[in-house]
Short mmCIF file of C-alpha atoms and ligand atoms in Angstrom, two decimals:
data_model
loop_
_atom_site.label_atom_id
_atom_site.label_comp_id
_atom_site.label_asym_id
_atom_site.label_seq_id
_atom_site.Cartn_x
_atom_site.Cartn_y
_atom_site.Cartn_z
CA MET S 112 181.81 109.69 11.27
CA GLU S 113 184.42 109.57 14.07
CA ARG S 114 184.87 112.66 16.24
CA ALA S 115 188.15 114.29 17.22
CA ASP S 116 188.96 114.40 20.93
CA LEU S 117 190.26 117.89 21.74
CA GLN S 118 191.26 117.05 25.34
CA LEU S 119 193.21 114.03 24.17
CA ALA S 120 194.95 116.12 21.48
CA VAL S 121 195.94 118.76 24.06
CA ALA S 122 197.31 116.00 26.33
CA HIS S 123 199.29 114.45 23.46
CA TYR S 124 200.79 117.78 22.39
CA ARG S 125 201.72 118.65 26.00
CA GLU S 126 204.11 115.68 25.84
CA LEU S 127 205.18 116.20 22.23
CA ALA S 128 205.88 119.95 22.29
CA PRO S 129 209.56 119.94 23.36
CA ARG S 130 210.53 117.42 20.64
CA TYR S 131 207.82 118.10 18.05
CA ASP S 132 210.02 120.02 15.57
CA HIS S 133 212.64 117.29 15.62
CA PHE S 134 210.09 114.48 15.21
CA THR S 135 208.43 116.23 12.25
CA ARG S 136 211.51 117.55 10.44
CA ARG S 137 210.96 115.22 7.45
CA ILE S 138 207.72 117.00 6.51
CA ASN S 139 209.28 120.46 6.28
CA ARG S 140 209.43 120.29 2.48
CA ILE S 141 205.72 119.39 2.32
CA ARG S 142 204.83 122.28 4.63
CA LYS S 143 206.80 124.59 2.29
CA ARG S 144 204.83 123.25 -0.67
CA ALA S 145 201.56 124.14 1.06
CA ILE S 146 202.86 127.62 1.93
CA ASP S 147 203.86 128.15 -1.73
CA ALA S 148 200.39 127.03 -2.80
CA LEU S 149 198.86 129.90 -0.80
CA GLN S 150 200.35 132.33 -3.36
CA LEU S 151 200.68 135.00 -0.66
CA GLN S 152 201.17 138.66 -1.53
CA PRO S 153 203.04 141.32 0.46
CA GLY S 154 200.84 143.00 3.06
CA GLN S 155 198.26 140.20 3.33
CA VAL S 156 196.67 138.83 6.51
CA VAL S 157 197.35 135.09 6.80
CA LEU S 158 195.98 132.59 9.30
CA ASP S 159 198.03 129.59 10.48
CA ALA S 160 195.22 127.37 11.81
CA GLY S 161 196.44 124.88 14.43
CA CYS S 162 199.85 126.54 14.22
CA GLY S 163 201.45 124.27 16.82
CA THR S 164 205.09 125.20 17.47
CA GLY S 165 204.94 127.68 14.61
CA TRP S 166 207.37 126.10 12.16
CA CYS S 167 205.45 127.78 9.32
CA LEU S 168 205.44 131.28 10.83
CA SER S 169 208.77 132.53 9.52
CA ARG S 170 208.06 131.12 6.03
CA LEU S 171 204.69 132.87 5.99
CA ALA S 172 206.38 136.09 7.17
CA GLU S 173 208.88 135.89 4.28
CA ARG S 174 205.96 135.86 1.82
CA ILE S 175 203.83 138.66 3.31
CA GLY S 176 206.73 140.87 4.40
CA PRO S 177 206.91 143.55 7.09
CA GLY S 178 203.54 145.03 6.03
CA GLY S 179 201.69 141.76 6.55
CA THR S 180 199.85 140.22 9.49
CA ILE S 181 199.99 136.67 10.82
CA ILE S 182 197.33 135.22 13.08
CA GLY S 183 197.91 131.78 14.55
CA PHE S 184 195.85 129.74 16.97
CA ASP S 185 196.26 126.45 18.76
CA PRO S 186 194.62 124.91 21.84
CA SER S 187 197.94 123.58 23.23
CA PRO S 188 199.72 126.09 25.51
CA GLU S 189 202.91 124.05 25.32
CA MET S 190 202.98 124.11 21.50
CA LEU S 191 202.15 127.84 21.49
CA ALA S 192 204.95 128.58 23.95
CA VAL S 193 207.44 127.31 21.36
CA ALA S 194 205.69 129.31 18.62
CA HIS S 195 205.99 132.51 20.67
CA SER S 196 209.76 132.16 20.80
CA ARG S 197 209.99 131.60 17.07
CA LEU S 198 209.46 134.79 15.12
CA PRO S 199 210.73 138.28 15.94
CA GLU S 200 207.65 140.52 16.16
CA SER S 201 209.43 142.98 13.82
CA ALA S 202 209.25 140.44 10.95
CA VAL S 203 205.64 141.42 10.27
CA ARG S 204 203.36 144.36 11.02
CA SER S 205 201.40 142.22 13.48
CA LEU S 206 201.75 138.70 14.88
CA GLN S 207 198.93 137.41 17.06
CA LEU S 208 199.02 133.93 18.54
CA ILE S 209 195.81 132.86 20.24
CA GLU S 210 195.25 129.92 22.60
CA ALA S 211 192.00 128.48 21.26
CA SER S 212 190.50 125.59 19.35
CA ALA S 213 189.23 125.95 15.79
CA GLU S 214 185.73 125.32 17.07
CA SER S 215 185.79 128.39 19.34
CA VAL S 216 188.46 130.80 18.07
CA ARG S 217 187.56 134.45 17.40
CA LEU S 218 189.96 136.03 14.94
CA PRO S 219 190.93 139.68 15.40
CA ALA S 220 190.62 140.43 11.65
CA PRO S 221 189.24 138.85 8.47
CA VAL S 222 191.98 136.87 6.73
CA ASP S 223 193.15 136.77 3.10
CA ALA S 224 194.58 133.25 3.31
CA ILE S 225 194.41 130.19 5.56
CA LEU S 226 197.00 127.47 6.09
CA PHE S 227 195.98 124.10 7.54
CA SER S 228 199.33 122.39 7.99
CA TYR S 229 199.05 118.89 9.47
CA THR S 230 195.73 119.59 11.15
CA HIS S 231 193.76 116.44 10.30
CA ASP S 232 191.50 116.60 13.39
CA LEU S 233 190.57 120.17 12.54
CA ILE S 234 189.72 119.67 8.86
CA ARG S 235 187.54 116.66 9.68
CA SER S 236 185.25 118.79 11.89
CA ARG S 237 182.38 120.71 10.31
CA THR S 238 182.07 122.93 13.40
CA ALA S 239 185.76 123.79 13.30
CA LEU S 240 185.88 124.44 9.57
CA GLU S 241 182.74 126.57 9.51
CA ASN S 242 183.88 128.68 12.46
CA VAL S 243 187.25 129.38 10.79
CA LEU S 244 186.03 129.82 7.21
CA ARG S 245 183.29 132.25 8.29
CA GLN S 246 186.02 134.58 9.53
CA ALA S 247 187.88 134.69 6.20
CA LYS S 248 187.35 137.21 3.44
CA PRO S 249 185.19 135.82 0.60
CA GLY S 250 187.51 134.16 -1.90
CA ALA S 251 190.34 133.83 0.65
CA ARG S 252 192.88 131.29 -0.52
CA VAL S 253 193.20 128.05 1.46
CA ALA S 254 195.96 125.44 1.44
CA ALA S 255 195.80 122.24 3.47
CA THR S 256 198.44 119.58 3.81
CA SER S 257 198.84 116.51 5.97
CA THR S 258 199.17 112.75 5.85
CA LYS S 259 196.81 110.42 4.00
CA LEU S 260 196.73 106.66 3.48
CA TYR S 261 198.50 105.03 0.55
CA ALA S 262 196.48 102.97 -1.96
CA PRO S 263 194.57 100.17 -0.14
CA TRP S 264 196.83 97.38 -1.49
CA LEU S 265 199.74 98.96 0.42
CA PHE S 266 198.03 97.84 3.65
CA PRO S 267 201.22 97.17 5.69
CA ALA S 268 202.33 100.77 5.02
CA ASN S 269 198.83 101.99 5.92
CA TRP S 270 198.89 100.01 9.16
CA TYR S 271 202.21 101.70 9.98
CA LEU S 272 200.78 105.16 9.19
CA ARG S 273 197.83 104.62 11.53
CA VAL S 274 200.05 103.39 14.36
CA SER S 275 202.72 106.07 13.94
CA HIS S 276 200.14 108.89 13.81
CA ARG S 277 198.22 108.00 16.99
CA GLY S 278 200.06 110.70 18.92
CA TYR S 279 199.23 113.39 16.36
CA ILE S 280 195.67 112.59 15.23
CA THR S 281 192.70 111.60 17.39
CA ASN S 282 190.21 111.17 14.53
CA PHE S 283 191.21 108.90 11.65
CA ASP S 284 187.95 109.58 9.82
CA SER S 285 188.51 109.63 6.03
CA PHE S 286 192.25 109.08 6.42
CA GLU S 287 192.21 107.93 2.78
CA ALA S 288 190.96 111.37 1.58
CA PRO S 289 191.28 113.84 4.47
CA TRP S 290 190.43 116.82 2.24
CA SER S 291 186.92 115.57 1.38
CA LEU S 292 185.04 117.75 3.90
CA LEU S 293 187.13 120.86 3.23
CA ALA S 294 186.45 120.42 -0.51
CA THR S 295 182.74 121.02 0.10
CA TYR S 296 183.44 124.56 1.39
CA LEU S 297 185.82 125.74 -1.35
CA ASP S 298 185.64 126.96 -4.92
CA ASP S 299 188.39 126.10 -7.43
CA PHE S 300 189.24 123.08 -5.27
CA GLU S 301 192.29 121.04 -6.32
CA VAL S 302 194.25 118.29 -4.62
CA ARG S 303 197.74 117.15 -5.52
CA THR S 304 198.51 113.64 -4.33
CA GLY S 305 198.72 110.07 -5.62
CA PRO S 306 198.22 106.42 -4.61
CA LEU S 307 201.93 105.95 -3.83
CA THR S 308 202.39 108.92 -1.53
CA GLN S 309 201.33 109.67 2.04
CA HIS S 310 201.28 113.41 1.33
CA TYR S 311 198.76 115.76 -0.26
CA VAL S 312 198.36 119.48 -0.80
CA ALA S 313 194.78 120.69 -1.29
CA THR S 314 193.91 124.24 -2.36
CA GLY S 315 190.87 126.35 -3.07
CA ARG S 316 189.06 129.60 -2.31
CA VAL S 317 186.58 130.20 0.50
CA ARG S 318 182.99 130.18 -0.71
CA PRO S 319 180.84 132.51 1.44
CA LEU S 320 178.78 130.52 3.98
CA ALA S 321 175.13 131.19 4.74
CA PRO S 322 174.71 133.42 7.84
CA GLN S 323 174.50 131.52 11.12
CA ALA S 324 171.05 131.07 12.65
CA ALA S 325 170.67 133.27 15.77
C1 SAM A 1130 200.45 117.90 13.87
S1 SAM A 1130 200.31 119.45 14.72
C2 SAM A 1130 200.59 120.60 13.39
C3 SAM A 1130 201.18 121.89 13.88
C4 SAM A 1130 201.63 122.85 12.77
N1 SAM A 1130 200.53 123.32 11.98
C5 SAM A 1130 202.69 122.20 11.89
O1 SAM A 1130 202.62 122.29 10.67
O2 SAM A 1130 203.63 121.65 12.45
C6 SAM A 1130 198.56 119.57 14.96
C7 SAM A 1130 198.20 120.79 15.80
O3 SAM A 1130 196.78 120.93 15.76
C8 SAM A 1130 196.36 121.35 17.03
N2 SAM A 1130 194.93 120.99 17.17
C9 SAM A 1130 194.38 119.81 17.48
N3 SAM A 1130 193.04 119.91 17.53
C10 SAM A 1130 192.75 121.20 17.23
C11 SAM A 1130 191.55 121.94 17.13
N4 SAM A 1130 190.37 121.37 17.34
N5 SAM A 1130 191.63 123.24 16.84
C12 SAM A 1130 192.82 123.82 16.60
N6 SAM A 1130 193.99 123.18 16.67
C13 SAM A 1130 193.95 121.88 16.99
C14 SAM A 1130 197.27 120.62 18.00
O4 SAM A 1130 197.30 121.25 19.28
C15 SAM A 1130 198.59 120.67 17.26
O5 SAM A 1130 199.38 121.76 17.65
#
């Protein structure tokens, strides 16, 4: 299994941050699909894991309303700086953006729902997933979306996907089925995708993990 390179990701996103929203504008509708799939309720606590520039924050706030809480984390200070300027604090009861990786983050509260929006490196790491999922309420709803390879016979398109995503992903492990590791941690797991699309939305509910050895 390949390993993600956190330092390389932080370096890439330092450069990308000022133009990231413009470069990724074509995936906004897919991000919205993943947010819809979370089936959020007013007043809930939602986590935006690897929140980046925070494009999803205001859409999450619309769903949970002024009584809800959003927690976001990202290891890139430059991406987080954009996220901080994004959402008026009054939109929700509490908005907390934390500079941290998924492997090390400590959340201030257990969460009802988790969004992984275009966080391939993160969902291919057992350490990252277990650290985040342990801090969710049992049964918390999860939605993950990102890019995946097309069917193998579309190899020129797949070559293009790999090349064009080098700035965004440092670990192309299981790029044909990026949800496969996440699926092992969730109940009611479902994935919506197909051989002729580069998009997927995977959903499920957090299955309680065994306590960590001391
Ligand atoms: C493609 S961006 C997605 C940002 C945002 N979720 C979106 O939908 O636009 C990937 C983000 O994951 C963050 N990231 C990379 N490795 C990470 C890790 N190990 N833990 C948490 N975030 C990570 C990057 O800093 C970057 O902001």
